[in-house]
């Protein structure tokens, strides 16, 4: 109790000093904390460690692919052929050569017009700067794997950050790394990389996490820049693989309808519409011109009919690993979802009560269940009656969606562990899930290699231990050694597993290369000064009477002719389906070349408008009101 003025004065002075010391201590704590944060931010390792781990993870997954030999796979030789044709066109001056002039003994094919070429456009710059075609394709595989890992890392981190708002950056990064690890070590991802060598489908794996990531980011932040980024990613998805776009698009739509509030559905529709517009330069001509080739007859019958490729339900669990396509008697490729991924699904379903924001996990659960349904015979009625679904060919391709969605689920599992059992449970659960994927699936990340047997003109599958023997065999060559214009034409390569893109007018296929690109079938004309470069032929034609000239190349919408610099009509010669031009008397300069059909021009314009709109969303975000 204070009794005197002196005691009161001493008390006030003491209180003031204590208060000042507390304030000083608080200030010092703030200053020291700021200095620590500054020191941490100044240390780049604190920021980049997750990305260093991602790169290390990608190298672990890709290590068998980073060898000097072509990785064996069902599509490896086809991928090499497609890159060869793209490179030929680009070096000829056509930045998007829709016509592959060397296919079918040099009679050509609209291969790159109808088969999505994004994977080869990624490989081409590596080839142009001096890497071999083999290494350029390997770099394309590596880029796809890195994009897949990074996209899933960002998506996993985004989902965890929302679920655990009070989590620190370290936890968020760890959650993203778990998702990325589970994704690029998933069995079907490794099947695409090392068994099927399906470069185009692999880019579907690479792009879908980015589409969903930007959609999720918009859903949480309402930043319309995310809409533009999602539209661009979706546009790339439509340019990477026809079938992947068909499979993923309904899943993306369902994701938007479930995750977006109803008032934002229109904006989700804008993303899809803009993405379709961005990719229209490819998919629109491919869709319109599908009847100009014999695709339906070859893509949906025989081995490629969907009926023979449903997955026995038990195969989704069997952890086998082989290199042969389904249907062969032994060494079958894996059709499993993955034991670890089944565990993610079971844990998610069992612990859904403990998972906050259930609306966020439901789309992924439905994706898995829907995808598994379409791999089973129960879905047969949909395969029969849903338009275009039969062009997917193999029901097991729906493992793409199941793999993607199942790889996001670990984020929800570890978020629930953190929320209900604390950080120790979070770290233990994260480590266990990542370790399970590493232990179970890293042994699958191994390659066989591909040589070409020149005696049989057939692919030669080579195990790593047999590579030195193959190198010493004079009959075996690498694809790099084989790929030149003469050999590709002589071999009659089609660029596809069947006659998928053989023009519809071709009723009798050629059996060898033509001796001359131009020939006279009517009239007494003479041909001189002939030049034939890639998809263009030029010549001087002199005739006293009307003549008919045949260009030994298949007719396809977009082929054009100039006679003395003016447009000239062309016809189709039956049954070969080659190009026929009627020449009036006189001396003329004839030029026949492959250009754009009207639908190509329409697609290009639509894509330009879609790209402008998407970039506008990114570069000119909506400004907030000054009052806010």
mmCIF file of C-alpha atoms in Angstrom, residues 109-422:
data_model
loop_
_atom_site.group_PDB
_atom_site.id
_atom_site.type_symbol
_atom_site.label_atom_id
_atom_site.label_comp_id
_atom_site.label_asym_id
_atom_site.label_seq_id
_atom_site.Cartn_x
_atom_site.Cartn_y
_atom_site.Cartn_z
ATOM 1 C CA UNK A 109 0.227 -38.253 -94.746
ATOM 2 C CA UNK A 110 -1.629 -35.511 -92.815
ATOM 3 C CA UNK A 111 0.065 -36.896 -89.695
ATOM 4 C CA UNK A 112 0.859 -33.666 -87.863
ATOM 5 C CA UNK A 113 -2.486 -32.175 -88.843
ATOM 6 C CA UNK A 114 -4.427 -34.916 -87.057
ATOM 7 C CA UNK A 115 -2.064 -36.167 -84.342
ATOM 8 C CA UNK A 116 -1.319 -33.636 -81.599
ATOM 9 C CA UNK A 117 2.392 -32.724 -81.885
ATOM 10 C CA UNK A 118 3.177 -30.729 -78.701
ATOM 11 C CA UNK A 119 5.731 -33.291 -77.446
ATOM 12 C CA UNK A 120 7.642 -32.992 -80.729
ATOM 13 C CA UNK A 121 7.502 -29.204 -80.714
ATOM 14 C CA UNK A 122 9.181 -29.357 -77.289
ATOM 15 C CA UNK A 123 11.849 -31.710 -78.665
ATOM 16 C CA UNK A 124 12.503 -29.735 -81.866
ATOM 17 C CA UNK A 125 14.411 -26.773 -80.310
ATOM 18 C CA UNK A 126 16.798 -29.236 -78.648
ATOM 19 C CA UNK A 127 17.372 -30.838 -82.051
ATOM 20 C CA UNK A 128 17.846 -27.464 -83.766
ATOM 21 C CA UNK A 129 20.588 -26.424 -81.320
ATOM 22 C CA UNK A 130 22.563 -29.553 -82.140
ATOM 23 C CA UNK A 131 21.316 -32.420 -79.990
ATOM 24 C CA UNK A 132 20.661 -35.661 -81.804
ATOM 25 C CA UNK A 133 17.082 -36.670 -82.479
ATOM 26 C CA UNK A 134 17.357 -39.350 -79.786
ATOM 27 C CA UNK A 135 18.528 -36.876 -77.156
ATOM 28 C CA UNK A 136 15.965 -34.301 -78.261
ATOM 29 C CA UNK A 137 13.171 -36.792 -77.573
ATOM 30 C CA UNK A 138 14.746 -37.687 -74.238
ATOM 31 C CA UNK A 139 14.771 -33.994 -73.325
ATOM 32 C CA UNK A 140 11.096 -33.813 -74.242
ATOM 33 C CA UNK A 141 10.368 -36.733 -71.881
ATOM 34 C CA UNK A 142 12.429 -35.003 -69.192
ATOM 35 C CA UNK A 143 10.541 -31.709 -69.622
ATOM 36 C CA UNK A 144 7.208 -33.540 -69.378
ATOM 37 C CA UNK A 145 8.292 -35.295 -66.178
ATOM 38 C CA UNK A 146 9.524 -32.022 -64.679
ATOM 39 C CA UNK A 147 6.299 -30.207 -65.602
ATOM 40 C CA UNK A 148 4.235 -33.021 -64.085
ATOM 41 C CA UNK A 149 6.236 -32.939 -60.850
ATOM 42 C CA UNK A 150 6.174 -29.156 -60.543
ATOM 43 C CA UNK A 151 2.474 -28.876 -61.379
ATOM 44 C CA UNK A 152 1.521 -31.520 -58.833
ATOM 45 C CA UNK A 153 3.812 -29.899 -56.248
ATOM 46 C CA UNK A 154 2.021 -26.561 -56.650
ATOM 47 C CA UNK A 155 -1.412 -28.187 -56.602
ATOM 48 C CA UNK A 156 -0.615 -30.221 -53.505
ATOM 49 C CA UNK A 157 0.789 -27.188 -51.730
ATOM 50 C CA UNK A 158 -2.281 -25.129 -52.671
ATOM 51 C CA UNK A 159 -4.721 -27.710 -51.332
ATOM 52 C CA UNK A 160 -2.776 -28.136 -48.080
ATOM 53 C CA UNK A 161 -2.434 -24.389 -47.582
ATOM 54 C CA UNK A 162 -6.210 -23.988 -47.702
ATOM 55 C CA UNK A 163 -6.880 -26.970 -45.453
ATOM 56 C CA UNK A 164 -4.320 -25.891 -42.856
ATOM 57 C CA UNK A 165 -4.369 -22.088 -42.896
ATOM 58 C CA UNK A 166 -2.032 -21.852 -39.895
ATOM 59 C CA UNK A 167 0.572 -24.161 -41.410
ATOM 60 C CA UNK A 168 4.013 -22.803 -42.158
ATOM 61 C CA UNK A 169 5.697 -22.713 -45.536
ATOM 62 C CA UNK A 170 7.849 -25.701 -44.635
ATOM 63 C CA UNK A 171 4.771 -27.890 -44.111
ATOM 64 C CA UNK A 172 3.133 -26.650 -47.305
ATOM 65 C CA UNK A 173 6.231 -27.440 -49.347
ATOM 66 C CA UNK A 174 6.473 -30.881 -47.792
ATOM 67 C CA UNK A 175 2.832 -31.611 -48.657
ATOM 68 C CA UNK A 176 3.478 -30.574 -52.258
ATOM 69 C CA UNK A 177 6.555 -32.793 -52.440
ATOM 70 C CA UNK A 178 4.585 -35.796 -51.191
ATOM 71 C CA UNK A 179 1.984 -35.284 -53.929
ATOM 72 C CA UNK A 180 4.659 -34.852 -56.622
ATOM 73 C CA UNK A 181 6.502 -37.976 -55.452
ATOM 74 C CA UNK A 182 3.332 -40.060 -55.555
ATOM 75 C CA UNK A 183 2.499 -38.680 -59.014
ATOM 76 C CA UNK A 184 5.627 -39.231 -61.076
ATOM 77 C CA UNK A 185 6.326 -42.563 -59.386
ATOM 78 C CA UNK A 186 2.795 -43.824 -60.019
ATOM 79 C CA UNK A 187 2.793 -47.086 -61.999
ATOM 80 C CA UNK A 188 0.840 -45.830 -65.005
ATOM 81 C CA UNK A 189 3.009 -42.713 -65.260
ATOM 82 C CA UNK A 190 6.069 -44.989 -65.420
ATOM 83 C CA UNK A 191 4.265 -47.202 -67.948
ATOM 84 C CA UNK A 192 3.848 -44.188 -70.235
ATOM 85 C CA UNK A 193 7.497 -43.266 -69.786
ATOM 86 C CA UNK A 194 9.239 -46.646 -70.015
ATOM 87 C CA UNK A 195 6.820 -49.172 -71.506
ATOM 88 C CA UNK A 196 4.649 -47.281 -73.965
ATOM 89 C CA UNK A 197 7.058 -44.380 -74.619
ATOM 90 C CA UNK A 198 3.863 -42.425 -75.185
ATOM 91 C CA UNK A 199 5.270 -38.909 -75.422
ATOM 92 C CA UNK A 200 1.942 -37.271 -76.294
ATOM 93 C CA UNK A 201 0.065 -38.987 -73.459
ATOM 94 C CA UNK A 202 2.890 -38.149 -71.068
ATOM 95 C CA UNK A 203 2.262 -34.465 -71.746
ATOM 96 C CA UNK A 204 -1.357 -35.003 -70.709
ATOM 97 C CA UNK A 205 0.058 -36.103 -67.345
ATOM 98 C CA UNK A 206 2.266 -33.008 -67.337
ATOM 99 C CA UNK A 207 -0.437 -30.422 -68.055
ATOM 100 C CA UNK A 208 -3.530 -31.553 -66.128
ATOM 101 C CA UNK A 209 -2.090 -30.569 -62.690
ATOM 102 C CA UNK A 210 -1.529 -27.026 -63.989
ATOM 103 C CA UNK A 211 -5.136 -26.722 -65.210
ATOM 104 C CA UNK A 212 -6.525 -27.814 -61.838
ATOM 105 C CA UNK A 213 -3.958 -25.770 -59.892
ATOM 106 C CA UNK A 214 -4.940 -22.497 -61.544
ATOM 107 C CA UNK A 215 -8.633 -23.330 -61.191
ATOM 108 C CA UNK A 216 -8.137 -24.058 -57.474
ATOM 109 C CA UNK A 217 -6.142 -20.853 -57.061
ATOM 110 C CA UNK A 218 -8.911 -18.826 -58.685
ATOM 111 C CA UNK A 219 -11.529 -20.543 -56.542
ATOM 112 C CA UNK A 220 -9.622 -19.435 -53.422
ATOM 113 C CA UNK A 221 -8.435 -15.967 -54.479
ATOM 114 C CA UNK A 222 -10.920 -14.777 -57.152
ATOM 115 C CA UNK A 223 -7.903 -13.489 -59.099
ATOM 116 C CA UNK A 224 -8.949 -13.536 -62.741
ATOM 117 C CA UNK A 225 -5.338 -13.881 -63.856
ATOM 118 C CA UNK A 226 -5.730 -17.482 -62.753
ATOM 119 C CA UNK A 227 -8.579 -17.873 -65.239
ATOM 120 C CA UNK A 228 -6.299 -16.818 -68.087
ATOM 121 C CA UNK A 229 -3.512 -19.143 -66.911
ATOM 122 C CA UNK A 230 -5.964 -22.056 -66.568
ATOM 123 C CA UNK A 231 -7.291 -21.375 -70.074
ATOM 124 C CA UNK A 232 -3.771 -21.398 -71.534
ATOM 125 C CA UNK A 233 -2.972 -24.651 -69.746
ATOM 126 C CA UNK A 234 -6.199 -26.200 -71.004
ATOM 127 C CA UNK A 235 -5.377 -24.977 -74.507
ATOM 128 C CA UNK A 236 -2.029 -26.780 -74.289
ATOM 129 C CA UNK A 237 -3.850 -29.912 -73.119
ATOM 130 C CA UNK A 238 -5.876 -29.822 -76.345
ATOM 131 C CA UNK A 239 -2.639 -29.627 -78.331
ATOM 132 C CA UNK A 240 -0.692 -32.335 -76.498
ATOM 133 C CA UNK A 241 -2.802 -35.445 -77.133
ATOM 134 C CA UNK A 242 -6.193 -35.872 -78.768
ATOM 135 C CA UNK A 243 -7.272 -38.723 -76.513
ATOM 136 C CA UNK A 244 -5.980 -37.167 -73.292
ATOM 137 C CA UNK A 245 -8.016 -34.040 -74.011
ATOM 138 C CA UNK A 246 -11.119 -36.180 -74.581
ATOM 139 C CA UNK A 247 -10.590 -38.017 -71.284
ATOM 140 C CA UNK A 248 -9.610 -35.070 -69.114
ATOM 141 C CA UNK A 249 -12.162 -32.518 -70.351
ATOM 142 C CA UNK A 250 -15.262 -34.085 -68.699
ATOM 143 C CA UNK A 251 -13.230 -34.531 -65.496
ATOM 144 C CA UNK A 252 -12.255 -30.840 -65.524
ATOM 145 C CA UNK A 253 -15.879 -29.845 -66.103
ATOM 146 C CA UNK A 254 -17.023 -32.019 -63.188
ATOM 147 C CA UNK A 255 -14.279 -30.519 -60.990
ATOM 148 C CA UNK A 256 -15.521 -27.000 -61.786
ATOM 149 C CA UNK A 257 -19.178 -27.864 -61.111
ATOM 150 C CA UNK A 258 -18.348 -29.356 -57.715
ATOM 151 C CA UNK A 259 -15.656 -27.005 -56.471
ATOM 152 C CA UNK A 260 -16.825 -23.673 -57.864
ATOM 153 C CA UNK A 261 -19.738 -21.930 -56.144
ATOM 154 C CA UNK A 262 -22.717 -21.755 -58.474
ATOM 155 C CA UNK A 263 -22.183 -18.025 -59.029
ATOM 156 C CA UNK A 264 -18.729 -18.787 -60.490
ATOM 157 C CA UNK A 265 -19.838 -21.495 -62.914
ATOM 158 C CA UNK A 266 -19.923 -19.000 -65.769
ATOM 159 C CA UNK A 267 -16.290 -18.109 -65.160
ATOM 160 C CA UNK A 268 -15.419 -21.792 -65.141
ATOM 161 C CA UNK A 269 -17.195 -22.071 -68.485
ATOM 162 C CA UNK A 270 -15.145 -19.129 -69.759
ATOM 163 C CA UNK A 271 -11.961 -21.045 -68.894
ATOM 164 C CA UNK A 272 -13.080 -24.090 -70.860
ATOM 165 C CA UNK A 273 -14.316 -22.050 -73.818
ATOM 166 C CA UNK A 274 -11.145 -19.953 -73.945
ATOM 167 C CA UNK A 275 -8.945 -23.037 -73.630
ATOM 168 C CA UNK A 276 -10.816 -24.697 -76.476
ATOM 169 C CA UNK A 277 -10.354 -21.542 -78.529
ATOM 170 C CA UNK A 278 -6.605 -21.455 -77.789
ATOM 171 C CA UNK A 279 -6.212 -25.028 -79.034
ATOM 172 C CA UNK A 280 -8.629 -24.650 -81.966
ATOM 173 C CA UNK A 281 -5.822 -24.338 -84.528
ATOM 174 C CA UNK A 282 -5.222 -28.053 -83.947
ATOM 175 C CA UNK A 283 -8.357 -29.775 -82.686
ATOM 176 C CA UNK A 284 -10.874 -28.012 -84.955
ATOM 177 C CA UNK A 285 -9.260 -29.134 -88.254
ATOM 178 C CA UNK A 286 -8.577 -32.563 -86.723
ATOM 179 C CA UNK A 287 -12.261 -32.945 -85.873
ATOM 180 C CA UNK A 288 -13.622 -31.568 -89.152
ATOM 181 C CA UNK A 289 -11.192 -33.543 -91.330
ATOM 182 C CA UNK A 290 -11.475 -36.865 -89.508
ATOM 183 C CA UNK A 291 -13.676 -38.180 -92.322
ATOM 184 C CA UNK A 292 -11.048 -37.200 -94.895
ATOM 185 C CA UNK A 293 -8.888 -40.060 -93.610
ATOM 186 C CA UNK A 294 -9.596 -43.698 -92.828
ATOM 187 C CA UNK A 295 -9.339 -43.179 -89.078
ATOM 188 C CA UNK A 296 -12.565 -44.771 -87.910
ATOM 189 C CA UNK A 297 -11.910 -47.948 -89.887
ATOM 190 C CA UNK A 298 -8.459 -48.374 -88.349
ATOM 191 C CA UNK A 299 -8.593 -46.623 -84.963
ATOM 192 C CA UNK A 300 -11.676 -48.429 -83.667
ATOM 193 C CA UNK A 301 -11.533 -51.954 -85.091
ATOM 194 C CA UNK A 302 -9.415 -55.067 -84.656
ATOM 195 C CA UNK A 303 -6.818 -54.735 -81.928
ATOM 196 C CA UNK A 304 -7.878 -51.120 -81.358
ATOM 197 C CA UNK A 305 -11.523 -51.944 -80.583
ATOM 198 C CA UNK A 306 -12.293 -51.055 -76.972
ATOM 199 C CA UNK A 307 -14.027 -54.394 -76.264
ATOM 200 C CA UNK A 308 -10.753 -56.261 -75.915
ATOM 201 C CA UNK A 309 -9.107 -53.884 -73.452
ATOM 202 C CA UNK A 310 -11.240 -53.673 -70.333
ATOM 203 C CA UNK A 311 -9.164 -54.297 -67.208
ATOM 204 C CA UNK A 312 -9.953 -57.297 -65.019
ATOM 205 C CA UNK A 313 -10.647 -55.701 -61.638
ATOM 206 C CA UNK A 314 -7.920 -57.779 -59.973
ATOM 207 C CA UNK A 315 -5.313 -56.329 -62.388
ATOM 208 C CA UNK A 316 -5.813 -52.920 -60.771
ATOM 209 C CA UNK A 317 -4.120 -54.388 -57.675
ATOM 210 C CA UNK A 318 -1.526 -56.777 -59.145
ATOM 211 C CA UNK A 319 1.970 -55.192 -58.865
ATOM 212 C CA UNK A 320 3.429 -56.781 -62.005
ATOM 213 C CA UNK A 321 5.752 -55.068 -64.442
ATOM 214 C CA UNK A 322 6.283 -55.951 -68.091
ATOM 215 C CA UNK A 323 6.940 -54.400 -71.484
ATOM 216 C CA UNK A 324 4.421 -55.995 -73.838
ATOM 217 C CA UNK A 325 0.985 -54.490 -74.639
ATOM 218 C CA UNK A 326 -2.160 -56.143 -73.271
ATOM 219 C CA UNK A 327 -3.107 -59.203 -75.279
ATOM 220 C CA UNK A 328 0.336 -60.818 -75.386
ATOM 221 C CA UNK A 329 0.841 -64.021 -73.422
ATOM 222 C CA UNK A 330 3.763 -62.941 -71.235
ATOM 223 C CA UNK A 331 5.696 -59.949 -69.963
ATOM 224 C CA UNK A 332 2.478 -57.915 -69.880
ATOM 225 C CA UNK A 333 2.635 -54.234 -69.038
ATOM 226 C CA UNK A 334 1.250 -53.154 -65.697
ATOM 227 C CA UNK A 335 -2.384 -52.107 -65.446
ATOM 228 C CA UNK A 336 -2.317 -51.450 -61.703
ATOM 229 C CA UNK A 337 -3.411 -48.269 -60.014
ATOM 230 C CA UNK A 338 -0.721 -48.930 -57.430
ATOM 231 C CA UNK A 339 -0.864 -50.376 -53.935
ATOM 232 C CA UNK A 340 0.213 -47.072 -52.395
ATOM 233 C CA UNK A 341 -2.458 -45.199 -54.341
ATOM 234 C CA UNK A 342 -5.098 -47.685 -53.243
ATOM 235 C CA UNK A 343 -3.939 -46.983 -49.700
ATOM 236 C CA UNK A 344 -4.375 -43.227 -50.284
ATOM 237 C CA UNK A 345 -7.913 -43.863 -51.501
ATOM 238 C CA UNK A 346 -8.816 -46.146 -48.584
ATOM 239 C CA UNK A 347 -7.322 -43.750 -46.028
ATOM 240 C CA UNK A 348 -9.222 -40.843 -47.584
ATOM 241 C CA UNK A 349 -12.528 -42.693 -47.561
ATOM 242 C CA UNK A 350 -11.985 -44.025 -44.058
ATOM 243 C CA UNK A 351 -10.917 -40.653 -42.687
ATOM 244 C CA UNK A 352 -13.236 -38.387 -44.651
ATOM 245 C CA UNK A 353 -14.984 -37.479 -41.390
ATOM 246 C CA UNK A 354 -11.715 -35.947 -40.168
ATOM 247 C CA UNK A 355 -11.046 -34.041 -43.396
ATOM 248 C CA UNK A 356 -12.102 -30.420 -43.333
ATOM 249 C CA UNK A 357 -13.596 -28.744 -46.409
ATOM 250 C CA UNK A 358 -14.942 -32.033 -47.781
ATOM 251 C CA UNK A 359 -16.052 -30.244 -50.937
ATOM 252 C CA UNK A 360 -12.379 -30.017 -51.898
ATOM 253 C CA UNK A 361 -11.716 -33.760 -51.811
ATOM 254 C CA UNK A 362 -14.963 -34.963 -53.393
ATOM 255 C CA UNK A 363 -13.956 -34.128 -57.021
ATOM 256 C CA UNK A 364 -10.796 -36.219 -56.698
ATOM 257 C CA UNK A 365 -12.684 -39.165 -55.191
ATOM 258 C CA UNK A 366 -15.261 -38.996 -57.978
ATOM 259 C CA UNK A 367 -12.514 -38.810 -60.603
ATOM 260 C CA UNK A 368 -10.983 -42.039 -59.292
ATOM 261 C CA UNK A 369 -14.282 -43.880 -59.071
ATOM 262 C CA UNK A 370 -15.436 -42.651 -62.481
ATOM 263 C CA UNK A 371 -12.109 -43.549 -64.105
ATOM 264 C CA UNK A 372 -12.096 -47.047 -62.606
ATOM 265 C CA UNK A 373 -15.696 -47.510 -63.771
ATOM 266 C CA UNK A 374 -14.703 -46.764 -67.379
ATOM 267 C CA UNK A 375 -11.929 -49.381 -67.214
ATOM 268 C CA UNK A 376 -14.506 -52.071 -66.397
ATOM 269 C CA UNK A 377 -16.905 -54.028 -68.664
ATOM 270 C CA UNK A 378 -19.828 -52.486 -66.726
ATOM 271 C CA UNK A 379 -19.242 -49.272 -68.677
ATOM 272 C CA UNK A 380 -19.604 -50.952 -72.069
ATOM 273 C CA UNK A 381 -22.898 -49.223 -72.922
ATOM 274 C CA UNK A 382 -21.182 -45.825 -72.607
ATOM 275 C CA UNK A 383 -18.378 -46.942 -74.929
ATOM 276 C CA UNK A 384 -20.950 -47.934 -77.513
ATOM 277 C CA UNK A 385 -23.230 -44.894 -77.435
ATOM 278 C CA UNK A 386 -21.192 -41.896 -76.223
ATOM 279 C CA UNK A 387 -19.915 -40.000 -79.311
ATOM 280 C CA UNK A 388 -16.146 -40.213 -79.916
ATOM 281 C CA UNK A 389 -15.523 -42.371 -76.806
ATOM 282 C CA UNK A 390 -14.627 -45.374 -78.972
ATOM 283 C CA UNK A 391 -11.687 -43.344 -80.323
ATOM 284 C CA UNK A 392 -10.096 -43.619 -76.867
ATOM 285 C CA UNK A 393 -9.527 -47.249 -77.941
ATOM 286 C CA UNK A 394 -8.186 -48.605 -74.654
ATOM 287 C CA UNK A 395 -10.301 -48.369 -71.472
ATOM 288 C CA UNK A 396 -7.117 -48.687 -69.422
ATOM 289 C CA UNK A 397 -6.207 -45.185 -70.569
ATOM 290 C CA UNK A 398 -8.589 -43.927 -67.875
ATOM 291 C CA UNK A 399 -5.842 -44.837 -65.424
ATOM 292 C CA UNK A 400 -4.502 -41.383 -66.319
ATOM 293 C CA UNK A 401 -7.322 -39.703 -64.415
ATOM 294 C CA UNK A 402 -7.269 -42.204 -61.558
ATOM 295 C CA UNK A 403 -3.505 -41.736 -61.157
ATOM 296 C CA UNK A 404 -3.771 -37.954 -61.158
ATOM 297 C CA UNK A 405 -6.581 -37.808 -58.607
ATOM 298 C CA UNK A 406 -5.106 -40.508 -56.355
ATOM 299 C CA UNK A 407 -1.826 -38.583 -56.192
ATOM 300 C CA UNK A 408 -3.600 -35.548 -54.717
ATOM 301 C CA UNK A 409 -5.243 -37.571 -51.934
ATOM 302 C CA UNK A 410 -2.108 -37.855 -49.729
ATOM 303 C CA UNK A 411 -2.350 -34.092 -49.165
ATOM 304 C CA UNK A 412 -5.754 -34.508 -47.535
ATOM 305 C CA UNK A 413 -4.517 -37.447 -45.452
ATOM 306 C CA UNK A 414 -1.538 -35.586 -44.003
ATOM 307 C CA UNK A 415 -3.637 -32.430 -43.522
ATOM 308 C CA UNK A 416 -6.078 -34.472 -41.404
ATOM 309 C CA UNK A 417 -3.165 -35.980 -39.460
ATOM 310 C CA UNK A 418 -1.792 -32.505 -38.750
ATOM 311 C CA UNK A 419 -5.173 -31.138 -37.710
ATOM 312 C CA UNK A 420 -6.153 -33.893 -35.313
ATOM 313 C CA UNK A 421 -2.882 -35.395 -34.107
ATOM 314 C CA UNK A 422 -0.330 -32.582 -34.411
#
